[in-house]
Amino acid sequence: MARRRQIYEGKAKVLFEGPEPGTLVQYFKDDATAFNNKKKGVITGKGVINNRISEYLMTRLGEIGVPTHFVRRLNMREQLVREVEIIPVEIVVRNIAAGTFSQRFGMAEGTQLPRSIVEYYYKSDELGDPMVSEEHVTAFGWATTQDLDDIMSMALRVNDFLTGLFLGVGLRLIDFKLEFGRLWQNDEMRIVLADEISPDCCRLWDTKTNEKLDKDRFRRDLGQVEEAYQEVARRLGILPEGGPGDVKGPKTLQ
Ligand code: UDP
């Protein structure tokens, strides 16, 4: 088979031209970066696990009516997605203070927020993803007020659903980042959830021990990075426990 045309290479994924017009193949790498590319490394097997976790979460979200770009997983590291026009704004939803939010407000990590807080960041590596307000997003034409209403309600719905899903397997969803894109179908535009949802872009803490099971293990050199990603997949029931063919579904806590 002829090698597919590469469309884009990001920090953790590569996008290739898909088999039909309007589709792309999303390839998950093991590369990891943090602090706006200042820290680089490899988390062995991360791409395989994130491909599975993102497939699982996007599929569950699709089942409750959240539109996504996900079509189907193709193999260990690749999934077929719909080609969308990415809105250059990262949507961060926070339930509990952590990371840059804790620093910005001088709030201890782990402090429960009075309600879920949604923030916008302009996607720009050169500028280090600066935080922006709705004013910037609409004035610079990245999205309209109506688009932001849709994005905000989808983001909160995703948050409610994922908070419950993760709680069921003993994980607290502290915060996460989403990306949305415009999907054009017969002159009609719909905003859909895009990119990925995985421990690369979520903070997940064990409900009993507060152990971090996400990319903070890499960012902060906490060790056991590969194991943390595997543990999230194992709890979601998407990593075989007793070897291939032993996938049992989510391990809900009693
Ligand atoms: N996040 C992300 N990509 C980014 C920035 C943040 O996936 O470019 C995620 C991050 O993993 C965390 C949440 O968004 O779950 C909030 O991140 P924060 O603003 O605290 O920044 P960080 O401490 O990760 O630099």
PDB file of C-alpha atoms and ligand atoms in Angstrom:
ATOM      1  CA  MET A   1       0.000   0.000   0.000  1.00  0.00           C
ATOM      2  CA  ALA A   2       1.268   3.483  -0.804  1.00  0.00           C
ATOM      3  CA  ARG A   3       2.331   5.484   2.240  1.00  0.00           C
ATOM      4  CA  ARG A   4      -0.396   7.896   3.288  1.00  0.00           C
ATOM      5  CA  ARG A   5       0.166  11.592   3.022  1.00  0.00           C
ATOM      6  CA  GLN A   6       1.020  13.234   6.320  1.00  0.00           C
ATOM      7  CA  ILE A   7      -1.145  16.281   6.985  1.00  0.00           C
ATOM      8  CA  TYR A   8       0.219  17.458  10.307  1.00  0.00           C
ATOM      9  CA  GLU A   9       2.555  16.378  13.087  1.00  0.00           C
ATOM     10  CA  GLY A  10       1.804  17.529  16.615  1.00  0.00           C
ATOM     11  CA  LYS A  11       3.517  16.830  19.928  1.00  0.00           C
ATOM     12  CA  ALA A  12       1.676  13.584  20.711  1.00  0.00           C
ATOM     13  CA  LYS A  13      -0.065  12.692  17.447  1.00  0.00           C
ATOM     14  CA  VAL A  14       0.359  12.625  13.684  1.00  0.00           C
ATOM     15  CA  LEU A  15      -2.515  13.188  11.256  1.00  0.00           C
ATOM     16  CA  PHE A  16      -2.577  11.414   7.900  1.00  0.00           C
ATOM     17  CA  GLU A  17      -4.944  11.704   4.984  1.00  0.00           C
ATOM     18  CA  GLY A  18      -7.835   9.269   5.523  1.00  0.00           C
ATOM     19  CA  PRO A  19      -9.139   6.585   3.163  1.00  0.00           C
ATOM     20  CA  GLU A  20     -12.126   8.705   2.054  1.00  0.00           C
ATOM     21  CA  PRO A  21     -12.511  12.463   1.555  1.00  0.00           C
ATOM     22  CA  GLY A  22     -13.412  14.192   4.797  1.00  0.00           C
ATOM     23  CA  THR A  23     -11.591  11.659   6.964  1.00  0.00           C
ATOM     24  CA  LEU A  24      -8.198  11.611   8.653  1.00  0.00           C
ATOM     25  CA  VAL A  25      -6.142   8.960  10.389  1.00  0.00           C
ATOM     26  CA  GLN A  26      -4.994  10.009  13.848  1.00  0.00           C
ATOM     27  CA  TYR A  27      -1.753   8.236  14.907  1.00  0.00           C
ATOM     28  CA  PHE A  28      -0.868   8.265  18.634  1.00  0.00           C
ATOM     29  CA  LYS A  29       2.838   8.606  19.446  1.00  0.00           C
ATOM     30  CA  ASP A  30       4.675   7.739  22.671  1.00  0.00           C
ATOM     31  CA  ASP A  31       6.270  11.206  22.739  1.00  0.00           C
ATOM     32  CA  ALA A  32       5.455  13.398  25.702  1.00  0.00           C
ATOM     33  CA  THR A  33       6.075  17.102  26.187  1.00  0.00           C
ATOM     34  CA  ALA A  34       5.358  19.464  29.054  1.00  0.00           C
ATOM     35  CA  PHE A  35       5.836  23.101  30.018  1.00  0.00           C
ATOM     36  CA  ASN A  36       5.298  24.311  26.460  1.00  0.00           C
ATOM     37  CA  ASN A  37       7.822  21.887  24.927  1.00  0.00           C
ATOM     38  CA  LYS A  38      10.630  22.666  27.425  1.00  0.00           C
ATOM     39  CA  LYS A  39      10.465  19.102  28.762  1.00  0.00           C
ATOM     40  CA  LYS A  40      10.479  16.230  26.320  1.00  0.00           C
ATOM     41  CA  GLY A  41      10.412  12.488  26.772  1.00  0.00           C
ATOM     42  CA  VAL A  42       8.934   9.187  25.753  1.00  0.00           C
ATOM     43  CA  ILE A  43       6.322   7.260  27.694  1.00  0.00           C
ATOM     44  CA  THR A  44       6.586   3.745  26.305  1.00  0.00           C
ATOM     45  CA  GLY A  45       3.234   2.385  25.192  1.00  0.00           C
ATOM     46  CA  LYS A  46       1.396   5.673  25.846  1.00  0.00           C
ATOM     47  CA  GLY A  47       0.206   5.965  22.243  1.00  0.00           C
ATOM     48  CA  VAL A  48      -1.384   2.525  22.308  1.00  0.00           C
ATOM     49  CA  ILE A  49      -3.135   3.223  25.610  1.00  0.00           C
ATOM     50  CA  ASN A  50      -4.307   6.734  24.719  1.00  0.00           C
ATOM     51  CA  ASN A  51      -5.702   5.441  21.424  1.00  0.00           C
ATOM     52  CA  ARG A  52      -7.807   2.933  23.391  1.00  0.00           C
ATOM     53  CA  ILE A  53      -8.812   5.305  26.189  1.00  0.00           C
ATOM     54  CA  SER A  54      -9.806   8.058  23.768  1.00  0.00           C
ATOM     55  CA  GLU A  55     -11.759   5.548  21.637  1.00  0.00           C
ATOM     56  CA  TYR A  56     -13.590   4.362  24.743  1.00  0.00           C
ATOM     57  CA  LEU A  57     -14.430   7.833  26.092  1.00  0.00           C
ATOM     58  CA  MET A  58     -15.416   9.329  22.707  1.00  0.00           C
ATOM     59  CA  THR A  59     -17.663   6.312  22.057  1.00  0.00           C
ATOM     60  CA  ARG A  60     -19.373   6.607  25.476  1.00  0.00           C
ATOM     61  CA  LEU A  61     -19.843  10.363  24.891  1.00  0.00           C
ATOM     62  CA  GLY A  62     -21.273   9.687  21.426  1.00  0.00           C
ATOM     63  CA  GLU A  63     -23.792   7.318  23.030  1.00  0.00           C
ATOM     64  CA  ILE A  64     -25.159  10.115  25.236  1.00  0.00           C
ATOM     65  CA  GLY A  65     -25.477  12.445  22.250  1.00  0.00           C
ATOM     66  CA  VAL A  66     -22.256  14.458  22.369  1.00  0.00           C
ATOM     67  CA  PRO A  67     -21.131  14.809  18.726  1.00  0.00           C
ATOM     68  CA  THR A  68     -17.472  13.851  18.209  1.00  0.00           C
ATOM     69  CA  HIS A  69     -15.020  13.502  15.326  1.00  0.00           C
ATOM     70  CA  PHE A  70     -14.343   9.852  16.226  1.00  0.00           C
ATOM     71  CA  VAL A  71     -15.321   7.210  13.637  1.00  0.00           C
ATOM     72  CA  ARG A  72     -13.529   4.004  14.645  1.00  0.00           C
ATOM     73  CA  ARG A  73     -10.242   2.619  15.877  1.00  0.00           C
ATOM     74  CA  LEU A  74      -8.179   1.137  13.053  1.00  0.00           C
ATOM     75  CA  ASN A  75      -5.318  -0.581  14.894  1.00  0.00           C
ATOM     76  CA  MET A  76      -3.136  -0.315  18.006  1.00  0.00           C
ATOM     77  CA  ARG A  77      -2.033   3.267  17.354  1.00  0.00           C
ATOM     78  CA  GLU A  78      -4.477   4.669  14.810  1.00  0.00           C
ATOM     79  CA  GLN A  79      -8.055   5.801  14.679  1.00  0.00           C
ATOM     80  CA  LEU A  80     -10.215   7.082  11.856  1.00  0.00           C
ATOM     81  CA  VAL A  81     -11.718  10.511  12.533  1.00  0.00           C
ATOM     82  CA  ARG A  82     -13.751  13.062  10.588  1.00  0.00           C
ATOM     83  CA  GLU A  83     -11.763  15.964   9.244  1.00  0.00           C
ATOM     84  CA  VAL A  84     -12.759  19.107  11.113  1.00  0.00           C
ATOM     85  CA  GLU A  85     -11.569  22.691  11.179  1.00  0.00           C
ATOM     86  CA  ILE A  86     -10.048  22.949  14.643  1.00  0.00           C
ATOM     87  CA  ILE A  87     -11.189  25.990  16.628  1.00  0.00           C
ATOM     88  CA  PRO A  88      -7.899  27.448  17.956  1.00  0.00           C
ATOM     89  CA  VAL A  89      -9.113  27.602  21.541  1.00  0.00           C
ATOM     90  CA  GLU A  90      -8.384  25.037  24.257  1.00  0.00           C
ATOM     91  CA  ILE A  91     -11.280  24.576  26.657  1.00  0.00           C
ATOM     92  CA  VAL A  92     -10.171  23.690  30.186  1.00  0.00           C
ATOM     93  CA  VAL A  93     -12.790  22.508  32.686  1.00  0.00           C
ATOM     94  CA  ARG A  94     -11.763  22.474  36.350  1.00  0.00           C
ATOM     95  CA  ASN A  95     -13.483  20.822  39.305  1.00  0.00           C
ATOM     96  CA  ILE A  96     -10.644  20.897  41.819  1.00  0.00           C
ATOM     97  CA  ALA A  97      -7.703  23.337  41.991  1.00  0.00           C
ATOM     98  CA  ALA A  98      -4.434  22.001  40.551  1.00  0.00           C
ATOM     99  CA  GLY A  99      -1.512  22.963  38.303  1.00  0.00           C
ATOM    100  CA  THR A 100      -1.360  26.505  36.950  1.00  0.00           C
ATOM    101  CA  PHE A 101      -4.754  27.322  38.494  1.00  0.00           C
ATOM    102  CA  SER A 102      -3.411  26.614  41.993  1.00  0.00           C
ATOM    103  CA  GLN A 103      -0.404  28.820  41.296  1.00  0.00           C
ATOM    104  CA  ARG A 104      -2.479  31.642  39.809  1.00  0.00           C
ATOM    105  CA  PHE A 105      -4.891  31.850  42.751  1.00  0.00           C
ATOM    106  CA  GLY A 106      -2.565  30.661  45.518  1.00  0.00           C
ATOM    107  CA  MET A 107      -4.957  27.810  46.212  1.00  0.00           C
ATOM    108  CA  ALA A 108      -3.650  24.467  47.512  1.00  0.00           C
ATOM    109  CA  GLU A 109      -3.856  21.609  45.022  1.00  0.00           C
ATOM    110  CA  GLY A 110      -6.887  19.509  45.859  1.00  0.00           C
ATOM    111  CA  THR A 111      -9.146  22.401  46.929  1.00  0.00           C
ATOM    112  CA  GLN A 112     -12.698  21.750  45.741  1.00  0.00           C
ATOM    113  CA  LEU A 113     -13.936  24.648  43.583  1.00  0.00           C
ATOM    114  CA  PRO A 114     -17.337  26.226  44.392  1.00  0.00           C
ATOM    115  CA  ARG A 115     -18.500  25.080  40.966  1.00  0.00           C
ATOM    116  CA  SER A 116     -16.939  23.799  37.757  1.00  0.00           C
ATOM    117  CA  ILE A 117     -14.949  26.562  36.081  1.00  0.00           C
ATOM    118  CA  VAL A 118     -14.436  26.736  32.309  1.00  0.00           C
ATOM    119  CA  GLU A 119     -11.436  28.611  30.895  1.00  0.00           C
ATOM    120  CA  TYR A 120     -10.294  29.418  27.352  1.00  0.00           C
ATOM    121  CA  TYR A 121      -6.691  29.367  26.118  1.00  0.00           C
ATOM    122  CA  TYR A 122      -5.538  30.460  22.672  1.00  0.00           C
ATOM    123  CA  LYS A 123      -3.785  27.535  20.948  1.00  0.00           C
ATOM    124  CA  SER A 124      -0.344  28.914  20.118  1.00  0.00           C
ATOM    125  CA  ASP A 125       2.941  27.184  20.944  1.00  0.00           C
ATOM    126  CA  GLU A 126       4.932  30.369  20.224  1.00  0.00           C
ATOM    127  CA  LEU A 127       2.882  32.325  22.744  1.00  0.00           C
ATOM    128  CA  GLY A 128       2.640  29.476  25.272  1.00  0.00           C
ATOM    129  CA  ASP A 129      -1.170  29.095  24.999  1.00  0.00           C
ATOM    130  CA  PRO A 130      -2.198  32.364  26.728  1.00  0.00           C
ATOM    131  CA  MET A 131      -5.459  32.410  28.652  1.00  0.00           C
ATOM    132  CA  VAL A 132      -8.116  34.449  26.856  1.00  0.00           C
ATOM    133  CA  SER A 133     -11.670  35.578  27.555  1.00  0.00           C
ATOM    134  CA  GLU A 134     -14.850  35.243  25.483  1.00  0.00           C
ATOM    135  CA  GLU A 135     -14.144  38.813  24.310  1.00  0.00           C
ATOM    136  CA  HIS A 136     -10.854  37.783  22.685  1.00  0.00           C
ATOM    137  CA  VAL A 137     -12.378  34.656  21.170  1.00  0.00           C
ATOM    138  CA  THR A 138     -15.238  36.543  19.523  1.00  0.00           C
ATOM    139  CA  ALA A 139     -13.323  39.753  18.653  1.00  0.00           C
ATOM    140  CA  PHE A 140     -10.563  37.807  16.880  1.00  0.00           C
ATOM    141  CA  GLY A 141     -13.160  35.694  15.075  1.00  0.00           C
ATOM    142  CA  TRP A 142     -12.024  32.326  16.438  1.00  0.00           C
ATOM    143  CA  ALA A 143     -15.638  31.486  17.362  1.00  0.00           C
ATOM    144  CA  THR A 144     -18.964  33.291  17.635  1.00  0.00           C
ATOM    145  CA  THR A 145     -20.966  33.821  20.813  1.00  0.00           C
ATOM    146  CA  GLN A 146     -23.349  31.102  19.594  1.00  0.00           C
ATOM    147  CA  ASP A 147     -20.407  28.732  18.989  1.00  0.00           C
ATOM    148  CA  LEU A 148     -19.161  29.421  22.519  1.00  0.00           C
ATOM    149  CA  ASP A 149     -22.623  28.718  23.980  1.00  0.00           C
ATOM    150  CA  ASP A 150     -22.612  25.334  22.231  1.00  0.00           C
ATOM    151  CA  ILE A 151     -19.027  24.632  23.294  1.00  0.00           C
ATOM    152  CA  MET A 152     -19.704  25.598  26.903  1.00  0.00           C
ATOM    153  CA  SER A 153     -22.790  23.395  27.203  1.00  0.00           C
ATOM    154  CA  MET A 154     -21.001  20.440  25.563  1.00  0.00           C
ATOM    155  CA  ALA A 155     -17.959  20.912  27.818  1.00  0.00           C
ATOM    156  CA  LEU A 156     -20.118  20.899  30.970  1.00  0.00           C
ATOM    157  CA  ARG A 157     -22.037  17.846  29.752  1.00  0.00           C
ATOM    158  CA  VAL A 158     -18.735  16.059  29.059  1.00  0.00           C
ATOM    159  CA  ASN A 159     -17.570  17.064  32.546  1.00  0.00           C
ATOM    160  CA  ASP A 160     -20.686  15.696  34.278  1.00  0.00           C
ATOM    161  CA  PHE A 161     -20.556  12.449  32.339  1.00  0.00           C
ATOM    162  CA  LEU A 162     -16.817  11.845  32.715  1.00  0.00           C
ATOM    163  CA  THR A 163     -16.839  12.818  36.408  1.00  0.00           C
ATOM    164  CA  GLY A 164     -19.385  10.049  37.052  1.00  0.00           C
ATOM    165  CA  LEU A 165     -17.694   7.550  34.766  1.00  0.00           C
ATOM    166  CA  PHE A 166     -14.290   8.011  36.425  1.00  0.00           C
ATOM    167  CA  LEU A 167     -15.758   8.082  39.944  1.00  0.00           C
ATOM    168  CA  GLY A 168     -17.240   4.664  39.189  1.00  0.00           C
ATOM    169  CA  VAL A 169     -13.732   3.271  38.743  1.00  0.00           C
ATOM    170  CA  GLY A 170     -12.195   5.064  41.731  1.00  0.00           C
ATOM    171  CA  LEU A 171     -10.785   8.123  39.944  1.00  0.00           C
ATOM    172  CA  ARG A 172     -11.457  11.787  40.640  1.00  0.00           C
ATOM    173  CA  LEU A 173     -11.577  14.004  37.547  1.00  0.00           C
ATOM    174  CA  ILE A 174      -9.683  17.089  38.714  1.00  0.00           C
ATOM    175  CA  ASP A 175      -9.522  19.011  35.411  1.00  0.00           C
ATOM    176  CA  PHE A 176      -9.171  18.387  31.685  1.00  0.00           C
ATOM    177  CA  LYS A 177      -8.665  20.062  28.332  1.00  0.00           C
ATOM    178  CA  LEU A 178     -10.955  19.691  25.307  1.00  0.00           C
ATOM    179  CA  GLU A 179     -10.697  20.812  21.707  1.00  0.00           C
ATOM    180  CA  PHE A 180     -13.596  21.365  19.345  1.00  0.00           C
ATOM    181  CA  GLY A 181     -13.798  21.558  15.576  1.00  0.00           C
ATOM    182  CA  ARG A 182     -16.200  22.596  12.844  1.00  0.00           C
ATOM    183  CA  LEU A 183     -17.644  19.749  10.822  1.00  0.00           C
ATOM    184  CA  TRP A 184     -19.079  20.781   7.458  1.00  0.00           C
ATOM    185  CA  GLN A 185     -21.800  18.572   5.984  1.00  0.00           C
ATOM    186  CA  ASN A 186     -23.824  19.786   2.954  1.00  0.00           C
ATOM    187  CA  ASP A 187     -23.205  23.470   3.695  1.00  0.00           C
ATOM    188  CA  GLU A 188     -24.229  22.953   7.316  1.00  0.00           C
ATOM    189  CA  MET A 189     -21.757  23.471  10.129  1.00  0.00           C
ATOM    190  CA  ARG A 190     -21.803  21.570  13.383  1.00  0.00           C
ATOM    191  CA  ILE A 191     -19.346  21.909  16.239  1.00  0.00           C
ATOM    192  CA  VAL A 192     -18.032  18.559  17.414  1.00  0.00           C
ATOM    193  CA  LEU A 193     -15.628  17.337  20.071  1.00  0.00           C
ATOM    194  CA  ALA A 194     -12.222  16.620  18.474  1.00  0.00           C
ATOM    195  CA  ASP A 195      -8.606  15.752  19.378  1.00  0.00           C
ATOM    196  CA  GLU A 196      -8.394  13.167  22.187  1.00  0.00           C
ATOM    197  CA  ILE A 197      -9.422  12.540  25.786  1.00  0.00           C
ATOM    198  CA  SER A 198      -6.721  10.671  27.698  1.00  0.00           C
ATOM    199  CA  PRO A 199      -4.466  10.951  30.779  1.00  0.00           C
ATOM    200  CA  ASP A 200      -2.335  13.333  28.638  1.00  0.00           C
ATOM    201  CA  CYS A 201      -5.009  16.011  28.920  1.00  0.00           C
ATOM    202  CA  CYS A 202      -6.887  15.067  32.130  1.00  0.00           C
ATOM    203  CA  ARG A 203      -5.853  15.097  35.763  1.00  0.00           C
ATOM    204  CA  LEU A 204      -7.044  11.923  37.452  1.00  0.00           C
ATOM    205  CA  TRP A 205      -6.436  11.170  41.125  1.00  0.00           C
ATOM    206  CA  ASP A 206      -7.201   7.944  42.945  1.00  0.00           C
ATOM    207  CA  THR A 207     -10.265   8.615  45.122  1.00  0.00           C
ATOM    208  CA  LYS A 208      -8.810   6.829  48.171  1.00  0.00           C
ATOM    209  CA  THR A 209      -5.103   7.719  48.087  1.00  0.00           C
ATOM    210  CA  ASN A 210      -5.071  10.891  45.895  1.00  0.00           C
ATOM    211  CA  GLU A 211      -2.304   9.221  43.882  1.00  0.00           C
ATOM    212  CA  LYS A 212      -1.882  10.983  40.526  1.00  0.00           C
ATOM    213  CA  LEU A 213      -2.638   8.753  37.540  1.00  0.00           C
ATOM    214  CA  ASP A 214      -1.981  11.163  34.671  1.00  0.00           C
ATOM    215  CA  LYS A 215       0.658  13.223  32.860  1.00  0.00           C
ATOM    216  CA  ASP A 216       1.642  15.033  36.070  1.00  0.00           C
ATOM    217  CA  ARG A 217       3.727  11.904  36.828  1.00  0.00           C
ATOM    218  CA  PHE A 218       5.822  12.825  33.774  1.00  0.00           C
ATOM    219  CA  ARG A 219       5.707  16.627  34.291  1.00  0.00           C
ATOM    220  CA  ARG A 220       6.830  16.333  37.931  1.00  0.00           C
ATOM    221  CA  ASP A 221       9.142  13.299  37.621  1.00  0.00           C
ATOM    222  CA  LEU A 222       7.022  11.206  39.977  1.00  0.00           C
ATOM    223  CA  GLY A 223       8.043   7.898  38.357  1.00  0.00           C
ATOM    224  CA  GLN A 224       5.764   4.978  37.409  1.00  0.00           C
ATOM    225  CA  VAL A 225       4.505   6.986  34.436  1.00  0.00           C
ATOM    226  CA  GLU A 226       3.777   4.033  32.112  1.00  0.00           C
ATOM    227  CA  GLU A 227       2.109   2.192  34.984  1.00  0.00           C
ATOM    228  CA  ALA A 228      -0.229   5.131  35.687  1.00  0.00           C
ATOM    229  CA  TYR A 229      -1.524   5.204  32.103  1.00  0.00           C
ATOM    230  CA  GLN A 230      -1.949   1.417  32.179  1.00  0.00           C
ATOM    231  CA  GLU A 231      -3.817   1.617  35.473  1.00  0.00           C
ATOM    232  CA  VAL A 232      -6.363   4.088  34.047  1.00  0.00           C
ATOM    233  CA  ALA A 233      -6.952   1.773  31.070  1.00  0.00           C
ATOM    234  CA  ARG A 234      -7.183  -1.269  33.348  1.00  0.00           C
ATOM    235  CA  ARG A 235      -9.772   0.413  35.572  1.00  0.00           C
ATOM    236  CA  LEU A 236     -11.827   1.404  32.531  1.00  0.00           C
ATOM    237  CA  GLY A 237     -11.746  -2.286  31.557  1.00  0.00           C
ATOM    238  CA  ILE A 238     -10.019  -1.688  28.242  1.00  0.00           C
ATOM    239  CA  LEU A 239      -6.667  -3.316  28.972  1.00  0.00           C
ATOM    240  CA  PRO A 240      -6.683  -7.074  29.187  1.00  0.00           C
ATOM    241  CA  GLU A 241      -6.057  -8.219  32.757  1.00  0.00           C
ATOM    242  CA  GLY A 242      -5.013 -11.753  32.007  1.00  0.00           C
ATOM    243  CA  GLY A 243      -3.547 -11.195  28.544  1.00  0.00           C
ATOM    244  CA  PRO A 244      -5.282 -10.534  25.221  1.00  0.00           C
ATOM    245  CA  GLY A 245      -8.899 -11.602  25.041  1.00  0.00           C
ATOM    246  CA  ASP A 246      -9.509 -11.015  28.743  1.00  0.00           C
ATOM    247  CA  VAL A 247     -11.244  -7.652  28.487  1.00  0.00           C
ATOM    248  CA  LYS A 248     -14.069  -7.556  31.006  1.00  0.00           C
ATOM    249  CA  GLY A 249     -15.469  -4.010  30.861  1.00  0.00           C
ATOM    250  CA  PRO A 250     -15.310  -1.336  33.560  1.00  0.00           C
ATOM    251  CA  LYS A 251     -14.341  -2.468  37.067  1.00  0.00           C
ATOM    252  CA  THR A 252     -17.006  -0.569  38.981  1.00  0.00           C
ATOM    253  CA  LEU A 253     -16.207  -0.126  42.646  1.00  0.00           C
ATOM    254  CA  GLN A 254     -18.629  -1.723  45.118  1.00  0.00           C
TER     255      GLN A 254
HETATM  256  N1  UDP B   1      -3.871  20.746  29.506  1.00  0.00           N
HETATM  257  C1  UDP B   1      -3.596  20.138  28.289  1.00  0.00           C
HETATM  258  N2  UDP B   1      -2.862  20.840  27.361  1.00  0.00           N
HETATM  259  C2  UDP B   1      -2.395  22.086  27.582  1.00  0.00           C
HETATM  260  C3  UDP B   1      -2.673  22.695  28.832  1.00  0.00           C
HETATM  261  C4  UDP B   1      -3.416  22.008  29.767  1.00  0.00           C
HETATM  262  O1  UDP B   1      -4.010  19.022  28.043  1.00  0.00           O
HETATM  263  O2  UDP B   1      -1.734  22.666  26.687  1.00  0.00           O
HETATM  264  C5  UDP B   1      -4.677  20.032  30.518  1.00  0.00           C
HETATM  265  C6  UDP B   1      -3.836  19.525  31.670  1.00  0.00           C
HETATM  266  O3  UDP B   1      -3.452  18.179  31.454  1.00  0.00           O
HETATM  267  C7  UDP B   1      -4.775  19.621  32.841  1.00  0.00           C
HETATM  268  C8  UDP B   1      -5.698  20.796  32.485  1.00  0.00           C
HETATM  269  O4  UDP B   1      -5.608  20.941  31.072  1.00  0.00           O
HETATM  270  O5  UDP B   1      -5.558  18.451  32.953  1.00  0.00           O
HETATM  271  C9  UDP B   1      -5.342  22.086  33.178  1.00  0.00           C
HETATM  272  O6  UDP B   1      -3.983  22.354  33.003  1.00  0.00           O
HETATM  273  P1  UDP B   1      -3.249  23.604  33.694  1.00  0.00           P
HETATM  274  O7  UDP B   1      -3.794  24.864  33.134  1.00  0.00           O
HETATM  275  O8  UDP B   1      -3.298  23.445  35.164  1.00  0.00           O
HETATM  276  O9  UDP B   1      -1.779  23.553  33.132  1.00  0.00           O
HETATM  277  P2  UDP B   1      -0.589  22.599  33.468  1.00  0.00           P
HETATM  278  O10 UDP B   1      -0.409  22.605  34.939  1.00  0.00           O
HETATM  279  O11 UDP B   1      -0.987  21.280  32.917  1.00  0.00           O
HETATM  280  O12 UDP B   1       0.530  23.246  32.698  1.00  0.00           O
END
